[in-house]
């Protein structure tokens, strides 16, 4: 049996584990990081992520004339968090984060070599209740991949690096106790199954969420607002974030809460080169697309991204088949179609300014053509009847109603033709609102038929 000893054991080498280890090294503690994955995946899911970070009072906000404060951010947070009477710690977290994120996240990251986009994004503006009243989503120049690489480098080069041990291929399965207290954790090597134990004064569990693995936990904790879990759920999470250690924490007497408050998206397509079961890509839904249900009927009220992501999931899950379609032309696709994460944003990931500007100004041809050529969930045609035929072929029946879809398209196009002063269509009104913010204007078509 392999045995490790240090002041603190950190389970998981994603961003959470890395940040915990950095703080511990700063405090002069010895640290053991244990991770199931291989060294090439050190950094966890962040390496695949987009790298948007909620910050209050940043220089980027000030440069863009955005007035923000911790009190305003906290008021926004409390409005959409729907805190219950028992939510003491979530409320404390909201207070701590809004009050401290400028110095302890934003300035700390900047001091560690992280740069941000000059214009913050305005996400989750709120729909039924108030959301973010100003743009606060700051995109890391280099995506989450750069974030992970910079923090790993800082860990490796830390003045106390001699006090750090990182062991990959180590799957933790449970905790050990001594006199009724947690004294360590135990598990087995992924390769060969040799058992190990690790002991410390404290054990930090940073093994990710519950949305990975075989999605059993996602189905188990599916939020009541979303009816029953859909037949097919795509997965963008870490393949080892399977909730195994959540169960172990529960067995050890830990308090597990809010497992149904998971972050899911309404729009995803299948990855054509999957690296995990049901590997999905998170589509940033084009705002100028017509969002229709499995029968080709437009949602009413229309669905538009940027306001309330949870509500989009609620609306799609309320339909019989719990999936949807987005209807768009090539012009909309070039300007608005995006896939979240590092993999499909190479100009941002690799920090290529010219390529990024080219995509912004002339449209992301590479992405659109890659999706058309490879993704089985993307269908294209020159006419609406031909498109509907392809949609139905993909669904395996004739559920998409050409007449209903044709009518929705004609009505919308007629509204566009009226011009902004006479819009009655809710989607067009929302597009007009979004386009008032320059960060959205540059990524949203000017009322496209
Ligand atoms: C496409 C995409 C875009 C995203 N964009 C954003 C964004 O813009 N902004 C944002 O805030 N978030 C974003 N995210 C989410 C973000 O990447 C994650 O929330 C974050 O990286 C999670 O970090 P973590 O350290 O908590 O967990 P993870 O990165 O999942 O790390 C957990 C680690 O624990 C290890 N582990 C698990 N179980 C065990 C075990 N039993 N024993 C040992 N080790 C174990 C795993 O191998 C893994 O290395 C995005 C995610 C994706 C996929």
PDB file of N, CA and C in Angstrom, residues 333-416:
ATOM      1  N   UNK A 333     -25.471  32.834 -38.926  1.00  0.00           N
ATOM      2  CA  UNK A 333     -24.484  31.864 -38.421  1.00  0.00           C
ATOM      3  C   UNK A 333     -23.100  32.486 -38.359  1.00  0.00           C
ATOM      4  N   UNK A 334     -22.718  33.195 -39.423  1.00  0.00           N
ATOM      5  CA  UNK A 334     -21.363  33.760 -39.461  1.00  0.00           C
ATOM      6  C   UNK A 334     -21.134  34.758 -38.333  1.00  0.00           C
ATOM      7  N   UNK A 335     -22.142  35.538 -38.031  1.00  0.00           N
ATOM      8  CA  UNK A 335     -21.964  36.576 -37.014  1.00  0.00           C
ATOM      9  C   UNK A 335     -22.198  36.065 -35.600  1.00  0.00           C
ATOM     10  N   UNK A 336     -23.155  35.148 -35.444  1.00  0.00           N
ATOM     11  CA  UNK A 336     -23.612  34.861 -34.078  1.00  0.00           C
ATOM     12  C   UNK A 336     -23.335  33.449 -33.582  1.00  0.00           C
ATOM     13  N   UNK A 337     -23.142  32.511 -34.484  1.00  0.00           N
ATOM     14  CA  UNK A 337     -22.995  31.128 -34.027  1.00  0.00           C
ATOM     15  C   UNK A 337     -21.670  30.973 -33.293  1.00  0.00           C
ATOM     16  N   UNK A 338     -21.733  30.410 -32.107  1.00  0.00           N
ATOM     17  CA  UNK A 338     -20.505  30.195 -31.325  1.00  0.00           C
ATOM     18  C   UNK A 338     -20.666  28.932 -30.495  1.00  0.00           C
ATOM     19  N   UNK A 339     -19.534  28.331 -30.195  1.00  0.00           N
ATOM     20  CA  UNK A 339     -19.502  27.168 -29.313  1.00  0.00           C
ATOM     21  C   UNK A 339     -18.672  27.583 -28.105  1.00  0.00           C
ATOM     22  N   UNK A 340     -19.183  27.329 -26.940  1.00  0.00           N
ATOM     23  CA  UNK A 340     -18.449  27.736 -25.735  1.00  0.00           C
ATOM     24  C   UNK A 340     -17.199  26.870 -25.558  1.00  0.00           C
ATOM     25  N   UNK A 341     -16.168  27.490 -25.006  1.00  0.00           N
ATOM     26  CA  UNK A 341     -14.989  26.708 -24.630  1.00  0.00           C
ATOM     27  C   UNK A 341     -13.769  26.992 -25.479  1.00  0.00           C
ATOM     28  N   UNK A 342     -12.657  26.392 -25.067  1.00  0.00           N
ATOM     29  CA  UNK A 342     -11.364  26.660 -25.701  1.00  0.00           C
ATOM     30  C   UNK A 342     -11.254  26.008 -27.080  1.00  0.00           C
ATOM     31  N   UNK A 343     -11.848  24.818 -27.219  1.00  0.00           N
ATOM     32  CA  UNK A 343     -11.615  24.032 -28.435  1.00  0.00           C
ATOM     33  C   UNK A 343     -12.088  24.749 -29.701  1.00  0.00           C
ATOM     34  N   UNK A 344     -13.230  25.425 -29.620  1.00  0.00           N
ATOM     35  CA  UNK A 344     -13.797  26.027 -30.831  1.00  0.00           C
ATOM     36  C   UNK A 344     -13.675  27.554 -30.851  1.00  0.00           C
ATOM     37  N   UNK A 345     -12.769  28.052 -30.051  1.00  0.00           N
ATOM     38  CA  UNK A 345     -12.431  29.479 -30.090  1.00  0.00           C
ATOM     39  C   UNK A 345     -10.913  29.613 -30.179  1.00  0.00           C
ATOM     40  N   UNK A 346     -10.320  29.057 -31.248  1.00  0.00           N
ATOM     41  CA  UNK A 346      -8.854  28.996 -31.295  1.00  0.00           C
ATOM     42  C   UNK A 346      -8.181  30.364 -31.305  1.00  0.00           C
ATOM     43  N   UNK A 347      -8.841  31.378 -31.898  1.00  0.00           N
ATOM     44  CA  UNK A 347      -8.159  32.680 -31.946  1.00  0.00           C
ATOM     45  C   UNK A 347      -8.060  33.285 -30.548  1.00  0.00           C
ATOM     46  N   UNK A 348      -9.075  33.050 -29.718  1.00  0.00           N
ATOM     47  CA  UNK A 348      -9.022  33.556 -28.334  1.00  0.00           C
ATOM     48  C   UNK A 348      -8.078  32.672 -27.513  1.00  0.00           C
ATOM     49  N   UNK A 349      -8.226  31.351 -27.689  1.00  0.00           N
ATOM     50  CA  UNK A 349      -7.386  30.411 -26.925  1.00  0.00           C
ATOM     51  C   UNK A 349      -5.905  30.657 -27.190  1.00  0.00           C
ATOM     52  N   UNK A 350      -5.569  30.837 -28.485  1.00  0.00           N
ATOM     53  CA  UNK A 350      -4.146  30.991 -28.833  1.00  0.00           C
ATOM     54  C   UNK A 350      -3.723  32.460 -28.883  1.00  0.00           C
ATOM     55  N   UNK A 351      -4.600  33.319 -28.457  1.00  0.00           N
ATOM     56  CA  UNK A 351      -4.342  34.769 -28.333  1.00  0.00           C
ATOM     57  C   UNK A 351      -3.843  35.373 -29.652  1.00  0.00           C
ATOM     58  N   UNK A 352      -4.612  35.093 -30.707  1.00  0.00           N
ATOM     59  CA  UNK A 352      -4.272  35.628 -32.030  1.00  0.00           C
ATOM     60  C   UNK A 352      -5.217  36.786 -32.330  1.00  0.00           C
ATOM     61  N   UNK A 353      -4.732  37.987 -32.081  1.00  0.00           N
ATOM     62  CA  UNK A 353      -5.585  39.170 -32.179  1.00  0.00           C
ATOM     63  C   UNK A 353      -6.152  39.372 -33.589  1.00  0.00           C
ATOM     64  N   UNK A 354      -5.293  39.220 -34.596  1.00  0.00           N
ATOM     65  CA  UNK A 354      -5.753  39.487 -35.964  1.00  0.00           C
ATOM     66  C   UNK A 354      -6.836  38.499 -36.390  1.00  0.00           C
ATOM     67  N   UNK A 355      -6.607  37.223 -36.053  1.00  0.00           N
ATOM     68  CA  UNK A 355      -7.605  36.204 -36.414  1.00  0.00           C
ATOM     69  C   UNK A 355      -8.908  36.475 -35.675  1.00  0.00           C
ATOM     70  N   UNK A 356      -8.796  36.896 -34.432  1.00  0.00           N
ATOM     71  CA  UNK A 356      -9.998  37.201 -33.652  1.00  0.00           C
ATOM     72  C   UNK A 356     -10.771  38.361 -34.292  1.00  0.00           C
ATOM     73  N   UNK A 357     -10.045  39.421 -34.651  1.00  0.00           N
ATOM     74  CA  UNK A 357     -10.699  40.579 -35.270  1.00  0.00           C
ATOM     75  C   UNK A 357     -11.325  40.208 -36.608  1.00  0.00           C
ATOM     76  N   UNK A 358     -10.616  39.367 -37.373  1.00  0.00           N
ATOM     77  CA  UNK A 358     -11.151  38.920 -38.675  1.00  0.00           C
ATOM     78  C   UNK A 358     -12.493  38.201 -38.471  1.00  0.00           C
ATOM     79  N   UNK A 359     -12.532  37.281 -37.494  1.00  0.00           N
ATOM     80  CA  UNK A 359     -13.774  36.532 -37.245  1.00  0.00           C
ATOM     81  C   UNK A 359     -14.888  37.467 -36.803  1.00  0.00           C
ATOM     82  N   UNK A 360     -14.519  38.460 -35.991  1.00  0.00           N
ATOM     83  CA  UNK A 360     -15.516  39.386 -35.462  1.00  0.00           C
ATOM     84  C   UNK A 360     -16.108  40.244 -36.586  1.00  0.00           C
ATOM     85  N   UNK A 361     -15.228  40.697 -37.460  1.00  0.00           N
ATOM     86  CA  UNK A 361     -15.681  41.623 -38.514  1.00  0.00           C
ATOM     87  C   UNK A 361     -16.303  40.906 -39.702  1.00  0.00           C
ATOM     88  N   UNK A 362     -15.718  39.769 -40.090  1.00  0.00           N
ATOM     89  CA  UNK A 362     -16.176  39.125 -41.334  1.00  0.00           C
ATOM     90  C   UNK A 362     -16.926  37.809 -41.100  1.00  0.00           C
ATOM     91  N   UNK A 363     -17.030  37.405 -39.827  1.00  0.00           N
ATOM     92  CA  UNK A 363     -17.737  36.163 -39.541  1.00  0.00           C
ATOM     93  C   UNK A 363     -16.775  34.992 -39.405  1.00  0.00           C
ATOM     94  N   UNK A 364     -17.195  34.040 -38.554  1.00  0.00           N
ATOM     95  CA  UNK A 364     -16.316  32.903 -38.258  1.00  0.00           C
ATOM     96  C   UNK A 364     -16.598  31.752 -39.243  1.00  0.00           C
ATOM     97  N   UNK A 365     -16.037  31.895 -40.443  1.00  0.00           N
ATOM     98  CA  UNK A 365     -16.276  30.887 -41.498  1.00  0.00           C
ATOM     99  C   UNK A 365     -15.788  29.506 -41.075  1.00  0.00           C
ATOM    100  N   UNK A 366     -14.651  29.483 -40.421  1.00  0.00           N
ATOM    101  CA  UNK A 366     -14.064  28.194 -40.014  1.00  0.00           C
ATOM    102  C   UNK A 366     -15.039  27.423 -39.130  1.00  0.00           C
ATOM    103  N   UNK A 367     -15.597  28.112 -38.133  1.00  0.00           N
ATOM    104  CA  UNK A 367     -16.494  27.435 -37.199  1.00  0.00           C
ATOM    105  C   UNK A 367     -17.761  26.960 -37.909  1.00  0.00           C
ATOM    106  N   UNK A 368     -18.352  27.856 -38.697  1.00  0.00           N
ATOM    107  CA  UNK A 368     -19.612  27.502 -39.367  1.00  0.00           C
ATOM    108  C   UNK A 368     -19.395  26.305 -40.290  1.00  0.00           C
ATOM    109  N   UNK A 369     -18.329  26.354 -41.086  1.00  0.00           N
ATOM    110  CA  UNK A 369     -18.091  25.252 -42.034  1.00  0.00           C
ATOM    111  C   UNK A 369     -17.704  23.965 -41.303  1.00  0.00           C
ATOM    112  N   UNK A 370     -16.975  24.095 -40.210  1.00  0.00           N
ATOM    113  CA  UNK A 370     -16.603  22.891 -39.443  1.00  0.00           C
ATOM    114  C   UNK A 370     -17.858  22.210 -38.907  1.00  0.00           C
ATOM    115  N   UNK A 371     -18.789  23.016 -38.389  1.00  0.00           N
ATOM    116  CA  UNK A 371     -20.027  22.434 -37.858  1.00  0.00           C
ATOM    117  C   UNK A 371     -20.858  21.802 -38.971  1.00  0.00           C
ATOM    118  N   UNK A 372     -20.970  22.514 -40.094  1.00  0.00           N
ATOM    119  CA  UNK A 372     -21.769  21.979 -41.212  1.00  0.00           C
ATOM    120  C   UNK A 372     -21.159  20.669 -41.717  1.00  0.00           C
ATOM    121  N   UNK A 373     -19.851  20.644 -41.816  1.00  0.00           N
ATOM    122  CA  UNK A 373     -19.190  19.458 -42.390  1.00  0.00           C
ATOM    123  C   UNK A 373     -19.173  18.263 -41.440  1.00  0.00           C
ATOM    124  N   UNK A 374     -19.169  18.534 -40.129  1.00  0.00           N
ATOM    125  CA  UNK A 374     -18.928  17.435 -39.193  1.00  0.00           C
ATOM    126  C   UNK A 374     -20.068  17.078 -38.258  1.00  0.00           C
ATOM    127  N   UNK A 375     -20.876  18.057 -37.907  1.00  0.00           N
ATOM    128  CA  UNK A 375     -21.827  17.811 -36.811  1.00  0.00           C
ATOM    129  C   UNK A 375     -23.147  17.254 -37.348  1.00  0.00           C
ATOM    130  N   UNK A 376     -23.514  16.083 -36.877  1.00  0.00           N
ATOM    131  CA  UNK A 376     -24.732  15.445 -37.389  1.00  0.00           C
ATOM    132  C   UNK A 376     -25.997  16.172 -36.937  1.00  0.00           C
ATOM    133  N   UNK A 377     -25.889  17.030 -35.931  1.00  0.00           N
ATOM    134  CA  UNK A 377     -27.070  17.758 -35.460  1.00  0.00           C
ATOM    135  C   UNK A 377     -27.284  19.067 -36.206  1.00  0.00           C
ATOM    136  N   UNK A 378     -26.388  19.391 -37.135  1.00  0.00           N
ATOM    137  CA  UNK A 378     -26.538  20.615 -37.928  1.00  0.00           C
ATOM    138  C   UNK A 378     -26.956  20.212 -39.338  1.00  0.00           C
ATOM    139  N   UNK A 379     -28.114  20.724 -39.783  1.00  0.00           N
ATOM    140  CA  UNK A 379     -28.550  20.412 -41.147  1.00  0.00           C
ATOM    141  C   UNK A 379     -28.693  21.712 -41.933  1.00  0.00           C
ATOM    142  N   UNK A 380     -28.341  21.671 -43.219  1.00  0.00           N
ATOM    143  CA  UNK A 380     -28.437  22.870 -44.059  1.00  0.00           C
ATOM    144  C   UNK A 380     -29.176  22.534 -45.360  1.00  0.00           C
ATOM    145  N   UNK A 381     -29.881  23.540 -45.859  1.00  0.00           N
ATOM    146  CA  UNK A 381     -30.581  23.368 -47.137  1.00  0.00           C
ATOM    147  C   UNK A 381     -30.848  24.745 -47.737  1.00  0.00           C
ATOM    148  N   UNK A 382     -31.131  24.772 -49.031  1.00  0.00           N
ATOM    149  CA  UNK A 382     -31.367  26.044 -49.719  1.00  0.00           C
ATOM    150  C   UNK A 382     -32.806  26.532 -49.591  1.00  0.00           C
ATOM    151  N   UNK A 383     -33.715  25.620 -49.305  1.00  0.00           N
ATOM    152  CA  UNK A 383     -35.122  26.018 -49.183  1.00  0.00           C
ATOM    153  C   UNK A 383     -35.684  25.460 -47.871  1.00  0.00           C
ATOM    154  N   UNK A 384     -36.787  26.069 -47.434  1.00  0.00           N
ATOM    155  CA  UNK A 384     -37.392  25.608 -46.186  1.00  0.00           C
ATOM    156  C   UNK A 384     -37.917  24.169 -46.298  1.00  0.00           C
ATOM    157  N   UNK A 385     -38.615  23.809 -47.383  1.00  0.00           N
ATOM    158  CA  UNK A 385     -39.077  22.408 -47.486  1.00  0.00           C
ATOM    159  C   UNK A 385     -37.908  21.418 -47.418  1.00  0.00           C
ATOM    160  N   UNK A 386     -36.810  21.772 -48.081  1.00  0.00           N
ATOM    161  CA  UNK A 386     -35.661  20.844 -48.059  1.00  0.00           C
ATOM    162  C   UNK A 386     -35.067  20.773 -46.661  1.00  0.00           C
ATOM    163  N   UNK A 387     -35.084  21.901 -45.964  1.00  0.00           N
ATOM    164  CA  UNK A 387     -34.555  21.918 -44.598  1.00  0.00           C
ATOM    165  C   UNK A 387     -35.423  21.058 -43.682  1.00  0.00           C
ATOM    166  N   UNK A 388     -36.729  21.237 -43.794  1.00  0.00           N
ATOM    167  CA  UNK A 388     -37.655  20.467 -42.948  1.00  0.00           C
ATOM    168  C   UNK A 388     -37.490  18.969 -43.233  1.00  0.00           C
ATOM    169  N   UNK A 389     -37.294  18.626 -44.489  1.00  0.00           N
ATOM    170  CA  UNK A 389     -37.096  17.205 -44.827  1.00  0.00           C
ATOM    171  C   UNK A 389     -35.855  16.664 -44.110  1.00  0.00           C
ATOM    172  N   UNK A 390     -34.799  17.472 -44.061  1.00  0.00           N
ATOM    173  CA  UNK A 390     -33.572  17.016 -43.388  1.00  0.00           C
ATOM    174  C   UNK A 390     -33.761  16.955 -41.872  1.00  0.00           C
ATOM    175  N   UNK A 391     -34.505  17.936 -41.339  1.00  0.00           N
ATOM    176  CA  UNK A 391     -34.773  17.902 -39.890  1.00  0.00           C
ATOM    177  C   UNK A 391     -35.547  16.639 -39.541  1.00  0.00           C
ATOM    178  N   UNK A 392     -36.536  16.344 -40.345  1.00  0.00           N
ATOM    179  CA  UNK A 392     -37.348  15.157 -40.069  1.00  0.00           C
ATOM    180  C   UNK A 392     -36.546  13.869 -40.257  1.00  0.00           C
ATOM    181  N   UNK A 393     -35.646  13.887 -41.229  1.00  0.00           N
ATOM    182  CA  UNK A 393     -34.807  12.691 -41.421  1.00  0.00           C
ATOM    183  C   UNK A 393     -33.948  12.465 -40.177  1.00  0.00           C
ATOM    184  N   UNK A 394     -33.463  13.546 -39.594  1.00  0.00           N
ATOM    185  CA  UNK A 394     -32.628  13.413 -38.390  1.00  0.00           C
ATOM    186  C   UNK A 394     -33.465  12.939 -37.205  1.00  0.00           C
ATOM    187  N   UNK A 395     -34.695  13.448 -37.126  1.00  0.00           N
ATOM    188  CA  UNK A 395     -35.565  13.039 -36.008  1.00  0.00           C
ATOM    189  C   UNK A 395     -36.101  11.624 -36.193  1.00  0.00           C
ATOM    190  N   UNK A 396     -36.168  11.188 -37.446  1.00  0.00           N
ATOM    191  CA  UNK A 396     -36.657   9.829 -37.692  1.00  0.00           C
ATOM    192  C   UNK A 396     -38.167   9.754 -37.840  1.00  0.00           C
ATOM    193  N   UNK A 397     -38.843  10.894 -37.972  1.00  0.00           N
ATOM    194  CA  UNK A 397     -40.282  10.881 -38.260  1.00  0.00           C
ATOM    195  C   UNK A 397     -40.645  12.201 -38.952  1.00  0.00           C
ATOM    196  N   UNK A 398     -41.918  12.471 -39.100  1.00  0.00           N
ATOM    197  CA  UNK A 398     -42.316  13.711 -39.794  1.00  0.00           C
ATOM    198  C   UNK A 398     -42.849  14.751 -38.825  1.00  0.00           C
ATOM    199  N   UNK A 399     -42.244  14.807 -37.645  1.00  0.00           N
ATOM    200  CA  UNK A 399     -42.784  15.672 -36.582  1.00  0.00           C
ATOM    201  C   UNK A 399     -42.689  17.153 -36.920  1.00  0.00           C
ATOM    202  N   UNK A 400     -41.640  17.578 -37.640  1.00  0.00           N
ATOM    203  CA  UNK A 400     -41.512  19.013 -37.944  1.00  0.00           C
ATOM    204  C   UNK A 400     -42.535  19.373 -39.005  1.00  0.00           C
ATOM    205  N   UNK A 401     -43.364  20.351 -38.656  1.00  0.00           N
ATOM    206  CA  UNK A 401     -44.489  20.747 -39.500  1.00  0.00           C
ATOM    207  C   UNK A 401     -44.041  21.909 -40.405  1.00  0.00           C
ATOM    208  N   UNK A 402     -43.921  21.614 -41.709  1.00  0.00           N
ATOM    209  CA  UNK A 402     -43.440  22.629 -42.664  1.00  0.00           C
ATOM    210  C   UNK A 402     -44.320  23.875 -42.632  1.00  0.00           C
ATOM    211  N   UNK A 403     -45.642  23.651 -42.551  1.00  0.00           N
ATOM    212  CA  UNK A 403     -46.556  24.796 -42.589  1.00  0.00           C
ATOM    213  C   UNK A 403     -46.355  25.699 -41.369  1.00  0.00           C
ATOM    214  N   UNK A 404     -46.247  25.072 -40.195  1.00  0.00           N
ATOM    215  CA  UNK A 404     -46.085  25.861 -38.959  1.00  0.00           C
ATOM    216  C   UNK A 404     -44.767  26.620 -38.979  1.00  0.00           C
ATOM    217  N   UNK A 405     -43.725  25.946 -39.432  1.00  0.00           N
ATOM    218  CA  UNK A 405     -42.400  26.604 -39.452  1.00  0.00           C
ATOM    219  C   UNK A 405     -42.402  27.729 -40.486  1.00  0.00           C
ATOM    220  N   UNK A 406     -42.994  27.440 -41.650  1.00  0.00           N
ATOM    221  CA  UNK A 406     -43.049  28.460 -42.704  1.00  0.00           C
ATOM    222  C   UNK A 406     -43.787  29.701 -42.222  1.00  0.00           C
ATOM    223  N   UNK A 407     -44.861  29.482 -41.491  1.00  0.00           N
ATOM    224  CA  UNK A 407     -45.648  30.609 -40.993  1.00  0.00           C
ATOM    225  C   UNK A 407     -44.836  31.418 -39.969  1.00  0.00           C
ATOM    226  N   UNK A 408     -44.127  30.712 -39.103  1.00  0.00           N
ATOM    227  CA  UNK A 408     -43.319  31.405 -38.090  1.00  0.00           C
ATOM    228  C   UNK A 408     -42.237  32.261 -38.755  1.00  0.00           C
ATOM    229  N   UNK A 409     -41.605  31.694 -39.785  1.00  0.00           N
ATOM    230  CA  UNK A 409     -40.542  32.424 -40.488  1.00  0.00           C
ATOM    231  C   UNK A 409     -41.129  33.655 -41.188  1.00  0.00           C
ATOM    232  N   UNK A 410     -42.278  33.466 -41.879  1.00  0.00           N
ATOM    233  CA  UNK A 410     -42.878  34.589 -42.622  1.00  0.00           C
ATOM    234  C   UNK A 410     -43.296  35.714 -41.680  1.00  0.00           C
ATOM    235  N   UNK A 411     -43.901  35.335 -40.547  1.00  0.00           N
ATOM    236  CA  UNK A 411     -44.344  36.354 -39.588  1.00  0.00           C
ATOM    237  C   UNK A 411     -43.165  37.146 -39.041  1.00  0.00           C
ATOM    238  N   UNK A 412     -42.113  36.415 -38.720  1.00  0.00           N
ATOM    239  CA  UNK A 412     -40.931  37.087 -38.157  1.00  0.00           C
ATOM    240  C   UNK A 412     -40.321  38.017 -39.200  1.00  0.00           C
ATOM    241  N   UNK A 413     -40.181  37.513 -40.408  1.00  0.00           N
ATOM    242  CA  UNK A 413     -39.589  38.333 -41.479  1.00  0.00           C
ATOM    243  C   UNK A 413     -40.422  39.590 -41.731  1.00  0.00           C
ATOM    244  N   UNK A 414     -41.739  39.439 -41.630  1.00  0.00           N
ATOM    245  CA  UNK A 414     -42.610  40.604 -41.847  1.00  0.00           C
ATOM    246  C   UNK A 414     -42.390  41.639 -40.734  1.00  0.00           C
ATOM    247  N   UNK A 415     -42.177  41.166 -39.541  1.00  0.00           N
ATOM    248  CA  UNK A 415     -41.895  42.080 -38.427  1.00  0.00           C
ATOM    249  C   UNK A 415     -40.566  42.806 -38.641  1.00  0.00           C
ATOM    250  N   UNK A 416     -39.548  42.052 -39.106  1.00  0.00           N
ATOM    251  CA  UNK A 416     -38.240  42.674 -39.363  1.00  0.00           C
ATOM    252  C   UNK A 416     -38.402  43.793 -40.382  1.00  0.00           C
TER     253      UNK A 416
END
